[in-house]
C-alpha cells in the first residue's frame, strides 16, 4: 500500500534544518572566499593573460563556489514536510545554470572596477563591495526562483536584513583586504581573516533569508529538466575538491619559492630595481626583487675582497652602462661556462678566474632580462655599492668595519651573501607591460619593509641603497655644458691605494662650480693664465688686486672667476684647499648634450689640485672620499663618453676566441673523411682563412695609432692564440687613453707643487 503524502498542493510545508549541512555550507563558502582573495592578491595590473586569468579565476571561485555552491549546500540542510522524500526541494535546470553564471558576470565587473592600483580608492572598493554583496543577493533569490516544486514566500524584513548583511560584510572584507594588500601587510593570516568575513557575508545573508522564507507546495507535476538535492551536492563537492587541490599545489609552489629566495640571499646575486615615473618600486607578488644567482663559489674565484674597487666590479660597472658591447656574445659566455669544472676553479690562473666571473655576471644579467621579459639593454645600470645580505636581519650591519672584519667580508660563508643591483626608471608603457607579467609597483616606503624581509637585511641599510638608486635613475649625474672651476684632491688610503674627493650627492663628479660664461674666450684665458701655478689663497688675493686696478670687460671676467673660487671654498670650507695649485690648462669633460649635438656640447674645467693629509678624516658635509680606481671607471661610463666604443671592441676582441671554441661547434658529417678529402682537398680554405671567416675579430692588423672619433687610442699587438690559428696572424687590442683624473693624479703624485 502506497503511503499518502502528508502535504497537499497550496499548503505551507513544515521545515527544519540539519546542522551538519549548515556547517558544510559555511566551509564551502570559506573555501571559495579564500581562493578568491588569494587570486586577487596575485593580480598586478589590468593587462596580460596572467592578470586576466587571475581576474576570471577569482570571479569564478567566488561566484561558483563561495556563493552558488554555498547556496545549494545550504538548501540541502532544509528538511521539508518531516523528511518525506518526494516533497524535498527540486530545482529547474535552466534557472540553476543561470544562477551559476550571473553572479560570476557581476563579480567580474565588480573586480574590474576595483582595479589593482596600489593607492586604494575607498569609493571604488565600496562600489565593488556593494556589487559583490548584490551578486550574493541576486544569486540567492534567482536560485530560489528556480525551485520547481515549491513557491517561495518571503518576509520583507528578513529580505531587507539579508541585503544589508551581504553588502555590509562584503564591503568590510574587501576594504580590509585591499588596504592591507596596498600596504603589503596582507599576510596569510590577514587574508584568512578577510575570508572568514567574506564567507560570513554569503552565509549570513543566506541563512537570514532562509529563516524568513516559507515554502508552499505547487502541483505534483514537475518539469522534466530538474536536479534533485543529491546531484547538486555532488557538483558542489567536486568543485570544492578541485579548488582545495589547486590551493595545496599553490601553497607548495610558494613554499618552494620562499626556500629558493632564502638560498639565493646566501650567494652572490644580481637583483633588478625598477622605478616607475611616480617613483614606485617594482617587486614580485611575493614581495621580493627579481633576482638571479651569479655564483656561490666566490671564495674560489677571487683573490681579494669583492668590492667596488675590484677589477671585475669595475668592468661590470662599465658593461652595465653599455650593454650593446656584450649582448651579442653572452651566448658565447654561456657555452664557455658549460665547459667549466667549478670544483677545479681554484687551480686556474687568476686572470682566467676573473674572466669566468665576468662571464657569470653577464650570464646572470641575461637571465634576469629573460625573467623580466625585457631586452638585456633595458635592465639598467649597476649600482655603485654592494649589499651584504645576512640570514639574520637583526645583525648590526651598520657598525663600522674594523681591520679584523675585512677578512670576514672577503668570503661568502654560510648564511651570508652579497647582492648587486641594476637599476633604472621605466616608462609608463614599460611599467604596464611588467605588471602584465606579474609584477607590482608600490611605494618605496612600503616596499622597503617587504624587500628587507626577503633579503634579511636591516631596513635602514636597504632604504639608503634604494634612495641612492632612485636619485641616480631620475637624471644622469653629469656636468652641464660651459666653464667650470673645480678641486681635485687625493688622499692615501690606510688599507692601500688612494681615494679621491667627490661630491656626496654626485659621487662621479669632483667638487666644482660653474661660471656664468658659456664658452672659453680670449679674455677668460688671460685671467686663467694669470693664476697659473698659484695656490688658491694667493689666487684670491691676486684676483682682488687685479679687479681693483682693471676696468672694462676684463674686470667682469675677474669678478666672475673670483666669485666662483670663493663659492667653491664656501661650499667646501676645508683647510687643505688653501694650498691647492691652480692649472690654467682646461680639461674637457663629458657633459649633458641637451638638444644640441654632442660634438658641440662641451664642458671645460679649470682645476685646483692638492693632497688631503692622511690624518684628516673630517670633511665638509657635501663631500666625501671615493676609491680612485672606481672614480676613474666612472669617468669612462658617462652616457656621452666615446670610450664605450673602444670598450666594446676590447670586449669582442677578448672573447672572440671563445666564439670559435664553444659557439661554432662542428656538426657531424655523414660523408667519410677520405671522400671529403678526395673531393674538396683542392678548394678547402686554409686554417687562417677559416679563422677569419668564423671569427671576424681574429686577423686584424694595425701598425700605428688610430684616431677613433677624435679619441686617440694606442695599440698593443698580441700574437693570436695558437689554439685558433697556425699562421702568423695577429690581433689588436685597443688601449684607452688615460682619463683626465689619471693624468692629474700622476701629476699630483710626481710634482705636487708644480702646475
XYZ file of C-alpha atoms in Angstrom:
755
model
C 0.000 0.000 0.000
C 1.428 3.367 -1.051
C 1.867 5.949 1.714
C -0.353 9.009 1.209
C 1.566 12.356 1.162
C 1.073 14.425 4.280
C 1.249 17.714 2.347
C -1.287 18.880 -0.206
C -0.710 21.433 -3.042
C -1.152 25.015 -1.826
C -0.141 24.230 1.756
C 2.907 25.610 3.554
C 5.458 22.881 4.278
C 6.858 22.339 7.730
C 10.637 22.846 7.752
C 13.590 22.130 9.991
C 17.388 22.125 9.432
C 20.293 19.676 9.550
C 23.227 21.229 11.473
C 25.851 19.230 9.590
C 24.898 20.735 6.238
C 24.811 24.221 7.748
C 28.438 23.844 8.830
C 29.341 22.316 5.453
C 27.745 25.236 3.611
C 29.894 27.719 5.523
C 33.033 25.638 4.837
C 32.215 25.657 1.114
C 31.731 29.420 1.186
C 35.031 29.869 3.030
C 36.950 27.751 0.516
C 35.609 29.870 -2.322
C 36.324 33.123 -0.448
C 39.933 32.312 0.463
C 40.590 31.200 -3.120
C 39.106 34.438 -4.433
C 41.197 36.683 -2.182
C 44.363 34.714 -2.907
C 43.851 35.134 -6.652
C 43.061 38.842 -6.270
C 46.180 39.236 -4.147
C 48.307 37.901 -7.012
C 46.943 40.398 -9.552
C 49.401 43.098 -10.577
C 47.617 45.038 -13.324
C 44.821 45.140 -15.854
C 46.814 43.851 -18.818
C 48.181 40.489 -19.870
C 46.856 36.939 -19.791
C 48.381 36.464 -16.332
C 46.212 39.159 -14.752
C 43.134 38.307 -16.779
C 43.336 34.651 -15.789
C 43.556 35.669 -12.131
C 40.617 38.057 -12.525
C 38.401 35.473 -14.210
C 39.503 32.794 -11.744
C 38.645 34.973 -8.752
C 35.187 35.744 -10.147
C 34.529 32.059 -10.862
C 35.742 30.876 -7.442
C 33.614 33.461 -5.643
C 30.546 33.111 -7.848
C 30.517 29.340 -8.341
C 31.866 28.058 -5.014
C 31.518 30.748 -2.331
C 28.024 31.842 -3.441
C 26.413 29.257 -5.737
C 27.914 26.218 -4.011
C 27.148 27.574 -0.552
C 23.541 28.258 -1.542
C 22.739 24.751 -2.726
C 24.648 23.030 0.075
C 22.780 25.303 2.483
C 19.423 24.416 0.912
C 20.374 20.750 1.350
C 20.088 21.403 5.098
C 16.403 22.341 4.707
C 14.130 19.396 5.590
C 10.521 19.893 4.400
C 7.360 18.049 5.414
C 9.091 15.970 8.073
C 11.514 14.439 5.607
C 9.154 12.986 3.006
C 11.489 12.332 0.092
C 9.063 13.323 -2.665
C 8.440 16.692 -1.001
C 12.042 17.912 -0.806
C 13.362 20.796 -2.906
C 13.868 20.097 -6.613
C 15.426 22.656 -8.991
C 14.800 23.707 -12.553
C 17.988 23.084 -14.592
C 17.720 26.274 -16.645
C 17.383 28.614 -13.688
C 20.057 26.710 -11.789
C 22.502 27.219 -14.675
C 21.532 30.891 -14.928
C 22.096 31.366 -11.194
C 25.579 29.861 -11.674
C 26.752 32.266 -14.375
C 25.018 35.504 -13.384
C 26.989 36.183 -10.152
C 30.230 35.389 -11.969
C 29.499 38.102 -14.536
C 28.533 40.617 -11.825
C 31.632 39.841 -9.739
C 33.893 40.055 -12.787
C 32.602 43.569 -13.427
C 32.992 44.497 -9.745
C 36.610 43.315 -9.519
C 37.465 45.082 -12.756
C 36.006 48.288 -11.357
C 38.024 47.993 -8.135
C 41.232 47.672 -10.167
C 44.742 46.888 -8.912
C 46.127 50.323 -8.051
C 48.402 50.420 -5.020
C 46.668 53.629 -3.912
C 43.359 52.182 -2.789
C 40.244 54.192 -3.589
C 37.735 53.587 -0.828
C 34.960 54.735 -3.177
C 35.912 52.195 -5.855
C 36.323 49.386 -3.334
C 32.994 50.294 -1.725
C 31.218 50.248 -5.079
C 32.850 46.931 -5.872
C 31.934 45.562 -2.438
C 28.349 46.670 -2.885
C 28.231 44.963 -6.277
C 29.679 41.798 -4.731
C 27.017 41.883 -1.999
C 24.283 42.367 -4.560
C 25.698 39.425 -6.528
C 25.180 37.272 -3.431
C 21.591 38.505 -3.065
C 20.878 38.136 -6.788
C 22.144 34.585 -6.894
C 20.182 33.593 -3.783
C 16.808 34.794 -4.968
C 17.387 33.641 -8.536
C 18.228 30.201 -7.147
C 15.082 30.299 -5.055
C 13.070 31.207 -8.152
C 14.418 28.028 -9.740
C 12.759 25.764 -7.142
C 10.357 23.664 -9.227
C 8.041 22.072 -6.695
C 7.519 24.956 -4.269
C 6.624 28.619 -4.327
C 8.833 30.709 -2.012
C 7.035 33.020 0.396
C 9.250 35.835 1.770
C 9.037 38.062 4.846
C 10.061 41.596 3.834
C 12.096 42.472 6.989
C 14.202 39.369 6.504
C 14.778 40.232 2.846
C 15.948 43.741 3.748
C 18.139 42.421 6.548
C 19.757 39.834 4.262
C 20.587 42.514 1.664
C 22.161 44.756 4.339
C 24.259 41.902 5.732
C 25.518 40.866 2.283
C 26.515 44.413 1.265
C 27.966 45.474 4.631
C 30.031 42.350 5.238
C 31.296 42.267 1.639
C 32.426 45.882 1.914
C 34.213 45.276 5.223
C 36.028 42.215 3.880
C 37.127 43.813 0.601
C 38.137 47.162 2.125
C 40.291 45.465 4.768
C 41.765 43.136 2.161
C 42.676 45.791 -0.411
C 44.007 48.254 2.178
C 46.219 45.530 3.673
C 47.307 44.485 0.196
C 48.299 48.023 -0.794
C 50.417 48.333 2.347
C 51.962 44.901 1.853
C 50.578 43.917 5.223
C 48.267 41.317 3.703
C 49.973 38.322 5.276
C 48.332 34.907 5.094
C 46.571 35.226 8.432
C 45.015 38.555 7.401
C 43.727 37.014 4.187
C 42.278 34.169 6.244
C 40.511 36.700 8.471
C 39.093 38.569 5.476
C 37.955 35.241 4.014
C 36.024 34.451 7.194
C 34.256 37.815 6.943
C 33.529 37.394 3.240
C 32.191 33.875 3.792
C 30.147 35.288 6.664
C 28.606 37.790 4.259
C 27.425 34.978 1.993
C 26.319 32.627 4.755
C 24.787 35.350 6.905
C 22.708 36.658 4.056
C 21.633 33.152 3.037
C 20.518 31.976 6.457
C 18.758 35.185 7.416
C 16.856 34.995 4.137
C 16.204 31.275 4.640
C 14.731 31.792 8.102
C 12.372 34.375 6.597
C 11.272 32.080 3.736
C 8.357 29.644 3.703
C 7.601 27.044 1.002
C 4.114 26.478 -0.492
C 3.737 23.213 -2.383
C 2.875 23.527 -6.059
C 1.240 20.996 -8.337
C 2.639 17.485 -8.219
C 3.515 17.718 -11.925
C 7.189 18.726 -12.208
C 9.284 19.876 -15.192
C 11.284 17.175 -16.943
C 14.593 19.020 -16.605
C 15.237 19.021 -12.863
C 18.077 18.452 -10.400
C 17.500 16.839 -7.049
C 19.478 17.873 -3.998
C 21.817 14.867 -4.153
C 23.005 15.851 -7.617
C 23.683 19.433 -6.564
C 25.740 18.223 -3.573
C 27.889 16.066 -5.873
C 28.555 19.033 -8.208
C 29.463 21.393 -5.359
C 31.699 18.886 -3.570
C 33.534 18.180 -6.833
C 34.204 21.900 -7.305
C 35.469 22.226 -3.730
C 37.805 19.226 -4.014
C 39.250 20.680 -7.216
C 39.746 24.064 -5.545
C 41.419 22.558 -2.475
C 43.791 20.627 -4.715
C 44.747 23.803 -6.577
C 45.293 25.686 -3.289
C 47.511 22.897 -1.956
C 49.608 22.922 -5.125
C 49.823 26.692 -4.938
C 50.993 26.548 -1.303
C 53.689 24.032 -2.242
C 54.926 26.285 -5.057
C 55.014 29.326 -2.752
C 56.944 27.386 -0.144
C 59.469 26.282 -2.740
C 59.910 29.878 -3.915
C 60.408 31.090 -0.346
C 63.071 28.441 0.269
C 64.710 29.333 -3.038
C 64.881 33.010 -2.033
C 66.488 32.122 1.315
C 69.067 30.094 -0.586
C 69.694 32.918 -3.048
C 70.484 35.546 -0.428
C 73.317 33.353 0.852
C 75.046 33.570 -2.520
C 76.280 36.295 -4.830
C 73.184 37.527 -6.625
C 72.051 40.175 -9.089
C 68.727 41.931 -8.438
C 66.751 44.327 -10.623
C 65.470 47.583 -9.124
C 62.857 49.219 -11.347
C 61.094 52.503 -10.605
C 58.064 53.827 -12.453
C 57.735 57.548 -13.307
C 55.911 58.097 -9.990
C 58.850 56.719 -8.011
C 57.182 53.445 -7.047
C 59.320 50.304 -6.768
C 58.659 47.114 -8.709
C 58.504 43.876 -6.728
C 57.030 40.447 -7.309
C 53.740 39.413 -5.752
C 55.716 37.516 -3.100
C 57.414 40.752 -2.039
C 60.917 40.201 -3.442
C 63.012 41.824 -6.132
C 63.623 39.919 -9.383
C 66.863 38.106 -8.613
C 69.313 35.760 -10.316
C 72.213 33.882 -8.714
C 75.645 34.798 -10.045
C 77.685 32.263 -8.115
C 78.020 30.570 -4.738
C 81.742 29.904 -5.187
C 83.119 33.409 -4.758
C 85.896 32.139 -2.496
C 87.363 30.136 -5.358
C 87.049 32.925 -7.898
C 88.626 35.939 -6.236
C 91.931 36.532 -4.512
C 90.797 39.741 -2.811
C 87.683 41.310 -1.314
C 84.929 41.734 -3.856
C 84.099 45.410 -3.589
C 83.655 48.306 -5.958
C 87.443 48.560 -6.189
C 87.773 45.071 -7.606
C 88.720 44.961 -11.326
C 85.775 42.657 -12.123
C 83.303 45.027 -10.461
C 84.788 47.993 -12.344
C 84.499 46.049 -15.611
C 80.880 45.095 -14.973
C 80.083 48.661 -13.906
C 81.130 49.875 -17.344
C 79.423 46.992 -19.166
C 76.108 47.807 -17.474
C 76.274 51.314 -18.945
C 76.892 49.990 -22.425
C 75.115 46.644 -22.751
C 75.462 46.755 -26.522
C 79.101 45.776 -26.073
C 78.268 42.316 -24.680
C 74.692 41.454 -25.645
C 75.816 39.642 -28.811
C 78.374 37.430 -27.052
C 76.503 36.373 -23.895
C 75.568 33.124 -25.633
C 79.280 32.503 -26.147
C 79.871 33.053 -22.451
C 77.105 30.585 -21.584
C 78.695 27.956 -23.820
C 82.067 28.560 -22.194
C 80.698 28.258 -18.649
C 79.129 24.892 -19.516
C 82.641 23.547 -20.073
C 83.941 24.836 -16.738
C 84.515 22.427 -13.861
C 83.595 24.523 -10.825
C 85.404 22.174 -8.451
C 88.729 22.861 -10.168
C 88.449 26.639 -10.357
C 90.968 27.112 -7.558
C 93.748 25.647 -9.687
C 93.324 28.118 -12.544
C 95.263 31.313 -13.147
C 93.721 34.370 -11.519
C 93.267 36.125 -14.863
C 91.264 33.143 -16.083
C 89.168 33.170 -12.904
C 88.397 36.860 -13.352
C 87.279 36.121 -16.897
C 84.995 33.348 -15.656
C 83.484 35.620 -13.021
C 82.865 38.314 -15.618
C 81.047 35.741 -17.736
C 78.945 34.725 -14.733
C 77.944 38.340 -14.207
C 76.876 38.793 -17.825
C 75.020 35.478 -17.948
C 73.166 36.346 -14.721
C 72.204 39.695 -16.255
C 70.919 37.921 -19.357
C 68.835 35.519 -17.249
C 67.495 38.469 -15.287
C 66.412 40.181 -18.501
C 64.669 36.981 -19.593
C 62.925 36.775 -16.216
C 61.679 40.334 -16.741
C 60.962 39.644 -20.434
C 62.998 42.707 -21.287
C 65.947 43.157 -23.673
C 69.332 42.998 -21.956
C 69.990 46.675 -22.626
C 66.787 47.561 -20.708
C 67.611 46.024 -17.320
C 69.534 49.082 -16.132
C 72.937 50.151 -14.816
C 74.920 48.614 -11.980
C 74.576 50.305 -8.596
C 77.876 51.591 -7.239
C 77.677 49.647 -3.995
C 77.278 46.036 -2.873
C 74.713 44.972 -0.281
C 75.858 42.347 2.189
C 72.876 40.118 2.964
C 72.564 38.006 6.078
C 70.370 35.234 7.388
C 69.853 37.375 10.490
C 68.203 40.672 9.600
C 68.752 41.973 13.134
C 72.516 41.760 12.906
C 74.312 45.048 13.378
C 75.335 45.654 9.797
C 75.604 49.379 10.444
C 78.564 49.018 12.795
C 81.890 50.299 11.450
C 84.030 47.671 9.787
C 87.343 47.193 11.513
C 90.529 45.575 10.212
C 89.516 42.207 11.659
C 86.251 42.333 9.713
C 87.827 42.758 6.299
C 88.847 39.132 6.028
C 85.347 38.112 7.106
C 83.809 40.072 4.231
C 86.104 38.513 1.659
C 84.278 35.230 1.793
C 80.660 34.291 1.194
C 80.112 31.977 4.145
C 77.028 30.072 5.189
C 74.164 32.420 5.941
C 75.789 35.449 4.303
C 75.843 36.688 0.751
C 76.295 39.695 -1.486
C 73.714 41.352 -3.719
C 74.472 43.549 -6.696
C 71.743 45.792 -8.087
C 70.959 47.015 -11.575
C 68.516 49.905 -11.617
C 66.597 52.177 -13.952
C 63.392 54.157 -14.306
C 60.907 52.601 -16.715
C 58.322 54.377 -18.803
C 54.609 54.040 -18.094
C 54.251 51.709 -21.049
C 57.071 49.501 -19.749
C 55.557 49.569 -16.252
C 52.203 48.406 -17.630
C 53.930 45.611 -19.546
C 55.822 44.471 -16.435
C 52.562 44.478 -14.471
C 51.008 42.277 -17.128
C 53.828 39.783 -16.476
C 53.061 39.536 -12.768
C 54.994 42.374 -11.080
C 53.631 45.119 -8.834
C 54.664 48.729 -8.346
C 54.252 50.081 -4.837
C 55.652 52.973 -2.814
C 59.289 52.639 -1.774
C 58.376 53.214 1.863
C 56.001 50.257 1.879
C 58.136 48.052 -0.357
C 61.265 48.553 1.753
C 59.863 46.546 4.657
C 58.838 43.688 2.380
C 62.103 43.567 0.410
C 64.202 43.909 3.584
C 62.479 40.831 4.972
C 63.071 38.876 1.769
C 66.774 39.855 1.710
C 67.053 39.573 5.518
C 68.813 42.909 5.918
C 68.131 45.929 8.072
C 65.519 48.323 6.746
C 67.765 51.380 7.178
C 70.534 49.842 5.067
C 68.175 48.931 2.225
C 66.481 52.339 2.404
C 69.793 54.091 1.787
C 70.557 51.861 -1.205
C 67.113 52.381 -2.751
C 67.257 56.141 -2.215
C 70.616 56.378 -3.984
C 69.358 54.273 -6.878
C 66.164 56.280 -7.153
C 68.105 59.555 -7.320
C 70.529 58.144 -9.883
C 67.740 56.735 -12.063
C 65.936 60.045 -12.492
C 68.627 62.105 -14.195
C 72.232 61.395 -15.042
C 74.824 62.971 -12.787
C 76.935 64.843 -15.336
C 78.320 68.323 -15.863
C 76.335 70.965 -17.682
C 77.933 72.477 -20.823
C 80.080 75.516 -20.034
C 83.108 76.577 -17.985
C 83.714 75.103 -14.527
C 86.228 75.556 -11.726
C 86.817 72.516 -9.541
C 89.060 70.955 -6.961
C 90.922 67.689 -7.475
C 92.136 66.231 -4.184
C 93.516 62.802 -3.312
C 94.315 61.068 -0.056
C 96.216 57.897 0.683
C 94.075 55.040 1.966
C 95.303 53.267 5.086
C 94.240 49.941 3.543
C 96.249 50.644 0.395
C 95.733 52.698 -2.719
C 94.301 56.191 -2.950
C 90.946 57.908 -2.624
C 89.684 60.951 -4.498
C 87.460 63.724 -3.195
C 83.965 63.672 -4.752
C 80.588 65.290 -4.228
C 78.452 63.344 -1.766
C 75.270 63.585 -3.855
C 77.047 63.175 -7.203
C 79.953 60.822 -6.453
C 81.097 60.666 -10.065
C 81.935 64.408 -10.031
C 84.596 66.343 -8.177
C 83.619 69.462 -6.179
C 83.093 72.271 -8.679
C 81.152 75.412 -9.530
C 80.093 76.672 -12.935
C 80.971 80.081 -14.302
C 78.155 82.108 -15.891
C 80.222 82.184 -19.086
C 79.093 79.892 -21.944
C 82.447 79.422 -23.683
C 86.160 79.964 -23.192
C 87.045 83.412 -24.566
C 90.445 85.024 -25.032
C 89.806 87.355 -22.099
C 88.968 84.417 -19.819
C 92.114 82.604 -20.976
C 94.186 85.609 -19.930
C 92.648 85.571 -16.469
C 93.310 81.843 -16.085
C 96.902 82.142 -17.274
C 97.418 84.902 -14.731
C 96.616 82.407 -11.942
C 98.671 79.518 -13.321
C 100.691 77.743 -10.623
C 99.243 79.796 -7.731
C 97.734 78.395 -4.595
C 94.050 79.026 -4.031
C 94.745 81.587 -1.308
C 97.177 83.538 -3.494
C 94.788 83.329 -6.460
C 92.035 85.040 -4.494
C 94.377 87.841 -3.410
C 95.665 88.387 -6.961
C 92.135 88.432 -8.367
C 91.093 91.050 -5.832
C 94.144 93.203 -6.580
C 93.680 92.967 -10.350
C 89.971 93.688 -10.062
C 90.657 96.970 -8.250
C 93.178 98.067 -10.872
C 91.404 96.967 -14.052
C 88.423 98.399 -15.880
C 86.177 97.313 -18.738
C 85.361 93.765 -19.780
C 88.493 92.320 -18.111
C 87.155 93.404 -14.747
C 83.905 91.480 -15.228
C 85.837 88.303 -16.004
C 87.982 88.797 -12.918
C 84.865 89.209 -10.801
C 83.235 86.052 -12.201
C 86.324 83.917 -11.602
C 86.840 85.373 -8.115
C 83.185 84.727 -7.219
C 83.439 81.145 -8.482
C 86.591 80.427 -6.453
C 85.056 81.941 -3.326
C 81.857 79.894 -3.905
C 83.999 76.767 -4.100
C 85.673 77.493 -0.772
C 82.370 78.423 0.895
C 80.662 75.263 -0.308
C 83.545 73.125 0.954
C 85.340 75.068 3.718
C 88.220 72.657 4.281
C 91.697 73.871 5.235
C 93.582 71.897 2.603
C 92.044 73.965 -0.229
C 94.224 76.980 0.592
C 97.341 75.149 -0.648
C 95.738 73.739 -3.810
C 97.653 74.533 -7.011
C 95.821 76.034 -9.977
C 96.308 74.898 -13.580
C 95.384 77.170 -16.492
C 95.149 74.195 -18.864
C 91.425 73.368 -19.192
C 90.240 69.768 -19.064
C 87.469 68.768 -21.473
C 84.947 66.583 -19.691
C 81.763 64.737 -20.651
C 78.675 66.876 -20.263
C 74.950 66.843 -20.832
C 74.168 67.154 -24.529
C 70.636 68.501 -24.180
C 69.048 69.342 -27.517
C 72.329 70.026 -29.265
C 74.812 67.727 -30.897
C 77.279 66.051 -28.565
C 80.235 67.385 -30.587
C 79.060 70.939 -29.940
C 78.230 70.464 -26.245
C 81.419 70.680 -24.212
C 82.322 71.247 -20.590
C 85.747 72.634 -19.735
C 87.094 72.657 -16.206
C 89.984 74.501 -14.617
C 91.285 72.573 -11.642
C 92.905 73.290 -8.294
C 94.787 70.147 -7.245
C 96.039 69.158 -3.811
C 96.715 66.265 -1.458
C 94.476 65.768 1.564
C 96.508 64.946 4.690
C 96.077 61.271 5.591
C 95.251 62.174 9.192
C 92.343 64.443 8.190
C 89.109 62.466 8.461
C 86.538 65.196 8.977
C 85.301 66.691 5.706
C 82.640 69.180 4.696
C 79.065 67.952 4.557
C 78.853 67.975 0.778
C 81.970 65.923 0.003
C 83.435 62.509 0.754
C 86.278 60.251 -0.343
C 85.813 57.548 -3.003
C 88.204 54.877 -4.341
C 90.295 56.388 -7.090
C 90.076 53.339 -9.396
C 86.290 53.370 -9.174
C 86.155 57.118 -9.829
C 88.302 56.595 -12.911
C 85.869 53.955 -14.202
C 83.009 56.395 -13.646
C 84.727 58.964 -15.874
C 84.571 56.477 -18.759
C 80.943 55.481 -18.119
C 79.074 58.720 -18.866
C 76.364 58.354 -21.492
C 78.167 60.801 -23.797
C 81.574 59.170 -23.370
C 83.305 57.931 -26.508
C 85.125 55.272 -24.521
C 82.085 52.991 -24.907
C 83.022 52.162 -28.496
C 86.612 51.320 -27.621
C 85.468 49.286 -24.624
C 83.026 47.285 -26.774
C 85.799 46.429 -29.246
C 88.048 45.364 -26.380
C 85.346 43.008 -25.105
C 84.774 41.462 -28.515
C 88.498 41.017 -29.053
C 88.974 39.376 -25.666
C 86.073 36.948 -26.031
C 86.481 36.260 -29.744
C 88.471 33.094 -29.037
C 85.579 31.661 -27.055
C 83.287 32.238 -30.028
C 85.125 29.733 -32.185
C 85.837 27.182 -29.484
C 82.404 26.964 -27.853
C 79.777 28.543 -30.099
C 80.707 27.218 -33.502
C 80.723 23.511 -32.687
C 81.243 21.491 -35.929
C 78.314 19.340 -36.958
C 78.967 15.612 -37.544
C 79.237 14.711 -41.182
C 77.686 11.643 -42.779
C 80.361 11.628 -45.569
C 83.514 9.628 -44.792
C 86.692 11.615 -44.205
C 88.559 10.121 -47.179
C 85.768 11.017 -49.608
C 85.688 14.573 -48.266
C 89.460 14.828 -48.737
C 89.182 13.489 -52.290
C 86.527 15.945 -53.470
C 87.407 19.083 -51.507
C 91.152 18.988 -50.966
C 91.870 21.469 -53.733
C 89.313 24.101 -52.767
C 89.474 23.843 -48.996
C 90.362 27.118 -47.243
C 93.443 27.373 -45.068
C 93.196 27.388 -41.289
C 93.890 31.098 -41.133
C 91.240 31.808 -43.793
C 88.709 29.690 -41.948
C 89.503 31.504 -38.727
C 88.952 34.853 -40.407
C 85.557 33.781 -41.735
C 84.347 32.274 -38.466
C 85.880 34.931 -36.238
C 85.838 38.428 -37.734
C 87.913 39.767 -34.822
C 90.804 37.316 -35.272
C 93.037 38.708 -38.035
C 93.097 42.486 -37.602
C 96.480 44.033 -38.237
C 97.120 47.663 -37.379
C 100.614 49.066 -37.220
C 100.024 52.533 -35.880
C 97.793 54.559 -33.608
C 94.242 55.015 -34.790
C 92.023 58.028 -34.258
C 88.557 56.771 -33.303
C 86.092 59.658 -33.471
C 88.820 62.081 -32.399
C 89.603 59.920 -29.349
C 93.225 58.799 -29.685
C 93.945 55.198 -28.752
C 97.243 53.382 -28.768
C 97.541 49.835 -29.917
C 99.160 46.813 -28.359
C 99.995 43.966 -30.733
C 99.485 40.449 -29.413
C 100.060 37.082 -31.011
C 96.951 35.174 -31.917
C 96.126 32.248 -29.662
C 97.723 29.130 -31.196
C 94.510 27.231 -30.476
C 92.769 29.375 -33.086
C 95.310 29.535 -35.904
C 98.607 28.090 -37.018
C 99.549 31.113 -39.105
C 101.315 34.314 -38.155
C 98.093 36.276 -37.767
C 97.899 38.889 -35.054
C 95.099 40.593 -33.161
C 94.918 44.130 -31.977
C 93.740 45.351 -28.613
C 92.869 48.997 -28.353
C 94.163 50.618 -25.203
C 92.161 53.557 -23.913
C 93.857 56.842 -23.308
C 94.245 57.811 -19.617
C 91.367 59.813 -18.216
C 91.859 63.388 -17.064
C 91.722 62.079 -13.486
C 94.617 59.706 -14.094
C 96.639 62.477 -15.708
C 96.036 64.792 -12.768
C 96.758 62.016 -10.295
C 100.140 61.268 -11.822
C 100.879 64.975 -11.978
C 99.886 65.352 -8.350
C 101.992 62.421 -7.199
C 105.097 63.303 -9.214
C 105.143 67.109 -8.878
C 102.696 68.127 -6.177
C 103.888 71.723 -6.156
C 104.221 72.427 -9.861
C 101.400 73.217 -12.331
